Tab-separated table of N, CA and C in Angstrom:
chain	number	residue	atom	x	y	z
A	1	UNK	N	97.321	135.890	109.588
A	1	UNK	CA	96.113	135.532	109.316
A	1	UNK	C	95.817	134.606	110.743
A	2	UNK	N	95.937	134.274	111.769
A	2	UNK	CA	95.113	133.888	112.626
A	2	UNK	C	93.643	133.361	112.843
A	3	UNK	N	92.926	134.603	112.312
A	3	UNK	CA	91.668	135.246	112.324
A	3	UNK	C	91.099	134.930	111.105
A	4	UNK	N	90.990	134.418	110.040
A	4	UNK	CA	90.682	133.897	109.047
A	4	UNK	C	89.092	132.977	109.676
A	5	UNK	N	88.042	133.619	108.897
A	5	UNK	CA	86.892	132.682	108.790
A	5	UNK	C	87.072	131.237	108.963
A	6	UNK	N	86.164	130.939	109.818
A	6	UNK	CA	86.590	129.434	110.415
A	6	UNK	C	85.906	128.435	108.571
A	7	UNK	N	84.708	129.119	107.866
A	7	UNK	CA	84.638	128.713	106.465
A	7	UNK	C	85.557	128.885	105.445
A	8	UNK	N	86.399	129.843	105.702
A	8	UNK	CA	87.584	130.401	104.721
A	8	UNK	C	88.733	128.884	104.992
A	9	UNK	N	88.793	128.259	106.435
A	9	UNK	CA	89.598	127.488	106.873
A	9	UNK	C	89.019	125.773	106.246
A	10	UNK	N	88.221	125.853	105.907
A	10	UNK	CA	87.748	124.600	105.414
A	10	UNK	C	87.499	124.842	103.967
A	11	UNK	N	87.073	125.712	103.526
A	11	UNK	CA	87.381	125.893	101.727
A	11	UNK	C	87.993	125.649	101.508
A	12	UNK	N	89.405	126.471	101.992
A	12	UNK	CA	90.552	125.987	101.788
A	12	UNK	C	91.028	124.589	101.141
A	13	UNK	N	90.677	124.053	103.020
A	13	UNK	CA	91.233	122.350	102.837
A	13	UNK	C	89.890	121.507	101.774
A	14	UNK	N	88.774	121.849	101.567
A	14	UNK	CA	87.883	121.029	100.576
A	14	UNK	C	88.624	120.482	99.276
A	15	UNK	N	89.887	121.039	98.786
A	15	UNK	CA	90.505	120.321	97.694
A	15	UNK	C	91.723	119.739	97.974
A	16	UNK	N	91.716	118.343	97.147
A	16	UNK	CA	92.373	117.553	97.757
A	16	UNK	C	94.022	117.788	97.103
A	17	UNK	N	94.125	119.016	95.891
A	17	UNK	CA	95.183	118.922	96.044
A	17	UNK	C	95.561	119.958	96.785
A	18	UNK	N	95.290	120.735	97.775
A	18	UNK	CA	95.381	121.829	98.775
A	18	UNK	C	95.823	121.028	99.641
A	19	UNK	N	95.393	119.656	100.656
A	19	UNK	CA	95.518	119.151	101.211
A	19	UNK	C	96.537	118.287	101.054
A	20	UNK	N	97.119	117.808	99.515
A	20	UNK	CA	98.748	117.383	99.463
A	20	UNK	C	99.253	118.554	99.640
A	21	UNK	N	99.079	119.756	99.275
A	21	UNK	CA	100.077	120.469	100.037
A	21	UNK	C	100.326	120.864	100.991
A	22	UNK	N	99.304	120.378	102.125
A	22	UNK	CA	99.493	120.901	103.489
A	22	UNK	C	100.027	120.031	103.906
A	23	UNK	N	99.821	118.473	103.889
A	23	UNK	CA	100.590	117.470	103.942
A	23	UNK	C	102.427	117.405	103.124
A	24	UNK	N	102.629	118.016	102.097
A	24	UNK	CA	103.893	118.071	101.926
A	24	UNK	C	104.816	119.137	103.226
A	25	UNK	N	103.909	120.460	103.523
A	25	UNK	CA	104.310	121.508	104.414
A	25	UNK	C	104.668	120.613	105.422
A	26	UNK	N	103.486	120.042	106.038
A	26	UNK	CA	103.516	119.450	107.014
A	26	UNK	C	104.879	118.110	107.656
A	27	UNK	N	105.404	117.923	106.146
A	27	UNK	CA	106.032	117.518	106.288
A	27	UNK	C	107.740	118.002	106.590
A	28	UNK	N	107.980	118.926	105.710
A	28	UNK	CA	108.432	119.829	105.809
A	28	UNK	C	108.614	120.947	105.197
A	29	UNK	N	108.750	122.014	106.596
A	29	UNK	CA	108.333	123.657	105.944
A	29	UNK	C	109.513	124.167	105.336
A	30	UNK	N	108.702	125.573	104.809
A	30	UNK	CA	109.404	125.943	104.062
A	30	UNK	C	110.548	125.540	102.907
A	31	UNK	N	109.432	125.171	102.008
A	31	UNK	CA	109.644	124.922	100.647
A	31	UNK	C	108.953	126.110	99.792
A	32	UNK	N	110.308	126.040	98.284
A	32	UNK	CA	109.939	127.046	97.325
A	32	UNK	C	108.449	126.216	96.532
A	33	UNK	N	107.939	126.914	95.601
A	33	UNK	CA	107.219	126.701	94.403
A	33	UNK	C	107.827	125.239	93.622
A	34	UNK	N	109.043	125.276	93.279
A	34	UNK	CA	109.529	124.297	92.518
A	34	UNK	C	109.422	123.376	93.445
A	35	UNK	N	110.122	123.056	94.756
A	35	UNK	CA	110.422	122.478	95.301
A	35	UNK	C	108.850	121.851	95.537
A	36	UNK	N	107.769	122.604	95.796
A	36	UNK	CA	106.344	122.041	96.209
A	36	UNK	C	106.060	120.679	94.597
A	37	UNK	N	105.850	121.497	93.772
A	37	UNK	CA	105.703	121.494	92.114
A	37	UNK	C	105.942	119.631	91.976
A	38	UNK	N	107.533	119.565	92.645
A	38	UNK	CA	108.579	118.392	92.142
A	38	UNK	C	107.811	117.635	93.266
A	39	UNK	N	107.433	118.071	94.180
A	39	UNK	CA	106.947	116.691	95.342
A	39	UNK	C	105.469	116.295	94.983
A	40	UNK	N	105.372	117.020	94.576
A	40	UNK	CA	103.165	116.824	94.202
A	40	UNK	C	103.701	115.643	93.261
A	41	UNK	N	104.750	116.151	92.335
A	41	UNK	CA	104.523	115.304	91.109
A	41	UNK	C	105.051	113.890	91.406
A	42	UNK	N	106.099	113.611	92.042
A	42	UNK	CA	107.053	112.634	92.238
A	42	UNK	C	106.339	111.408	93.137
A	43	UNK	N	105.941	112.174	94.351
A	43	UNK	CA	105.372	111.604	95.372
A	43	UNK	C	103.542	111.064	95.017
A	44	UNK	N	103.135	112.048	94.609
A	44	UNK	CA	101.616	112.047	94.545
A	44	UNK	C	101.138	112.407	92.784
A	45	UNK	N	102.139	111.820	91.992
A	45	UNK	CA	101.642	112.283	90.658
A	45	UNK	C	100.830	112.826	90.042
A	46	UNK	N	100.483	113.930	90.976
A	46	UNK	CA	99.804	115.064	90.603
A	46	UNK	C	100.517	116.160	89.572
A	47	UNK	N	99.767	115.874	88.407
A	47	UNK	CA	100.956	116.971	87.342
A	47	UNK	C	100.094	118.308	87.574
A	48	UNK	N	100.161	118.687	88.156
A	48	UNK	CA	99.748	120.644	88.190
A	48	UNK	C	100.611	121.340	87.404
A	49	UNK	N	100.129	122.251	86.815
A	49	UNK	CA	101.591	123.462	86.344
A	49	UNK	C	102.112	124.406	87.950
A	50	UNK	N	103.000	124.980	87.505
A	50	UNK	CA	103.011	126.125	88.679
A	50	UNK	C	102.200	126.977	88.877
A	51	UNK	N	101.539	127.018	87.674
A	51	UNK	CA	100.845	128.495	88.428
A	51	UNK	C	99.343	127.852	89.113
A	52	UNK	N	98.769	126.853	88.505
A	52	UNK	CA	98.114	126.113	89.421
A	52	UNK	C	98.570	125.794	91.252
A	53	UNK	N	99.689	125.464	91.266
A	53	UNK	CA	99.795	125.358	92.480
A	53	UNK	C	100.014	126.458	93.100
A	54	UNK	N	100.859	127.779	92.425
A	54	UNK	CA	100.774	128.876	93.306
A	54	UNK	C	99.019	129.722	93.557
A	55	UNK	N	98.202	128.868	92.412
A	55	UNK	CA	96.707	129.249	92.821
A	55	UNK	C	96.308	128.972	93.931
A	56	UNK	N	96.428	127.459	94.509
A	56	UNK	CA	96.350	126.620	95.687
A	56	UNK	C	96.905	127.357	96.832
A	57	UNK	N	98.642	127.959	96.661
A	57	UNK	CA	99.035	128.297	97.363
A	57	UNK	C	98.754	129.361	98.313
A	58	UNK	N	98.104	130.707	96.979
A	58	UNK	CA	97.590	131.564	97.438
A	58	UNK	C	95.848	131.546	97.915
A	59	UNK	N	95.048	130.417	97.583
A	59	UNK	CA	94.252	130.359	98.470
A	59	UNK	C	94.217	129.884	100.202
A	60	UNK	N	95.562	129.437	99.972
A	60	UNK	CA	95.926	128.227	101.226
A	60	UNK	C	96.164	129.730	102.497
A	61	UNK	N	97.503	131.037	101.736
A	61	UNK	CA	97.538	132.236	102.687
A	61	UNK	C	96.270	132.762	102.770
A	62	UNK	N	95.576	133.214	102.063
A	62	UNK	CA	94.128	133.890	102.391
A	62	UNK	C	93.721	133.199	103.341
A	63	UNK	N	93.274	131.912	103.844
A	63	UNK	CA	93.035	131.288	104.754
A	63	UNK	C	93.815	131.741	106.104
A	64	UNK	N	95.399	131.862	106.212
A	64	UNK	CA	96.022	132.018	107.038
A	64	UNK	C	96.783	131.063	107.621
A	65	UNK	N	96.901	129.464	106.584
A	65	UNK	CA	97.030	128.015	106.793
A	65	UNK	C	98.362	128.518	105.912
A	66	UNK	N	99.190	128.762	105.583
A	66	UNK	CA	100.308	129.022	104.793
A	66	UNK	C	100.642	130.381	104.896
A	67	UNK	N	102.192	130.773	105.171
A	67	UNK	CA	103.038	131.950	104.868
A	67	UNK	C	103.956	131.830	104.263
A	68	UNK	N	104.108	132.899	103.085
A	68	UNK	CA	104.760	133.139	102.105
A	68	UNK	C	106.355	133.986	102.923
A	69	UNK	N	107.720	133.866	102.260
A	69	UNK	CA	108.510	134.620	102.940
A	69	UNK	C	109.273	134.693	101.564
A	70	UNK	N	109.931	136.432	101.349
A	70	UNK	CA	110.981	135.736	100.166
A	70	UNK	C	112.208	136.238	101.027
A	71	UNK	N	113.223	135.167	100.368
A	71	UNK	CA	114.909	135.671	100.394
A	71	UNK	C	115.153	135.368	99.468
A	72	UNK	N	115.674	136.595	99.170
A	72	UNK	CA	116.467	137.018	97.851
A	72	UNK	C	115.620	136.350	96.653
A	73	UNK	N	115.977	135.842	95.974
A	73	UNK	CA	115.223	135.742	94.962
A	73	UNK	C	113.946	134.068	94.893
A	74	UNK	N	114.605	133.774	96.456
A	74	UNK	CA	113.552	132.746	96.278
A	74	UNK	C	112.061	132.899	97.583
A	75	UNK	N	110.977	132.635	97.384
A	75	UNK	CA	109.837	132.786	97.829
A	75	UNK	C	109.609	131.326	98.586
A	76	UNK	N	109.527	131.462	99.883
A	76	UNK	CA	109.323	130.047	100.534
A	76	UNK	C	108.076	129.930	101.293
A	77	UNK	N	107.646	128.546	101.594
A	77	UNK	CA	105.871	128.896	102.204
A	77	UNK	C	106.179	128.293	103.211
A	78	UNK	N	105.559	128.210	104.430
A	78	UNK	CA	105.820	127.498	105.597
A	78	UNK	C	104.002	127.777	106.046
A	79	UNK	N	104.184	126.736	107.007
A	79	UNK	CA	102.479	125.826	107.214
A	79	UNK	C	102.179	126.775	108.709
A	80	UNK	N	101.098	127.396	108.209
A	80	UNK	CA	100.987	127.594	110.323
A	80	UNK	C	98.995	127.035	110.460
A	81	UNK	N	99.260	126.253	111.354
A	81	UNK	CA	97.963	125.204	111.870
A	81	UNK	C	97.290	126.192	112.451
A	82	UNK	N	97.587	127.736	113.091
A	82	UNK	CA	96.709	127.857	113.902
A	82	UNK	C	95.080	128.050	113.323
A	83	UNK	N	95.023	128.236	112.450
A	83	UNK	CA	93.449	128.903	112.172
A	83	UNK	C	92.688	127.555	111.817
A	84	UNK	N	93.633	126.407	111.552
A	84	UNK	CA	92.685	125.483	111.612
A	84	UNK	C	92.492	125.004	113.444
A	85	UNK	N	93.556	124.811	113.973
A	85	UNK	CA	93.143	124.960	115.442
A	85	UNK	C	92.148	125.398	115.613
A	86	UNK	N	92.125	126.645	115.771
A	86	UNK	CA	91.209	127.679	116.242
A	86	UNK	C	89.793	127.204	115.513
A	87	UNK	N	89.454	126.885	114.639
A	87	UNK	CA	87.981	126.340	113.865
A	87	UNK	C	88.166	125.613	114.749
A	88	UNK	N	88.568	124.660	115.019
A	88	UNK	CA	88.159	122.667	115.242
A	88	UNK	C	88.179	123.806	117.313
A	89	UNK	N	88.738	124.000	117.617
A	89	UNK	CA	89.124	123.852	119.524
A	89	UNK	C	87.673	124.595	119.866
A	90	UNK	N	86.995	125.174	118.785
A	90	UNK	CA	85.356	125.661	119.832
A	90	UNK	C	84.670	124.870	119.675
A	91	UNK	N	84.501	123.278	118.870
A	91	UNK	CA	83.763	122.689	118.769
A	91	UNK	C	84.173	121.389	119.822
A	92	UNK	N	85.465	120.983	119.671
A	92	UNK	CA	86.528	120.148	120.906
A	92	UNK	C	86.085	120.709	121.934
A	93	UNK	N	86.340	121.737	122.258
A	93	UNK	CA	85.679	122.751	123.755
A	93	UNK	C	84.073	122.424	124.257
A	94	UNK	N	83.095	122.585	122.898
A	94	UNK	CA	82.289	122.322	123.522
A	94	UNK	C	81.679	121.063	123.779
A	95	UNK	N	82.338	119.929	123.016
A	95	UNK	CA	82.243	118.598	123.412
A	95	UNK	C	82.813	117.676	124.568
A	96	UNK	N	83.791	118.632	124.882
A	96	UNK	CA	84.270	118.460	126.221
A	96	UNK	C	83.591	118.884	127.105
A	97	UNK	N	83.335	119.860	127.351
A	97	UNK	CA	81.949	120.196	128.208
A	97	UNK	C	80.469	119.254	128.406
A	98	UNK	N	80.348	118.661	126.808
A	98	UNK	CA	79.352	117.852	127.248
A	98	UNK	C	79.568	116.766	128.362
A	99	UNK	N	81.052	116.387	128.068
A	99	UNK	CA	81.021	115.143	128.045
A	99	UNK	C	81.295	115.206	129.680
A	100	UNK	N	81.497	116.050	130.095
A	100	UNK	CA	81.863	116.510	131.813
A	100	UNK	C	80.572	116.592	132.355
A	101	UNK	N	79.432	117.161	131.670
A	101	UNK	CA	77.953	117.128	132.461
A	101	UNK	C	77.702	115.928	132.727
């Protein structure tokens, strides 16, 4: 979902818990909900329920920042930063053209 509106991407990243999830997935892609919950608790002392983390993952998925894939009984989450790059690229491209003028 690389063509998610720019506002969806920034809305998804507005919550500190979702930014921590992105941090964790950027460090190690392909984590299950259980692994993410464990890492958020152990590394960030963020005691969210599995349901709350799942809801945050849904928001990140809707913005195209996370993709989920099933393998047997497990659901793995992978980070996709393309929507964020696309959202920022427009501004950076404009700034670069202003710098060279």
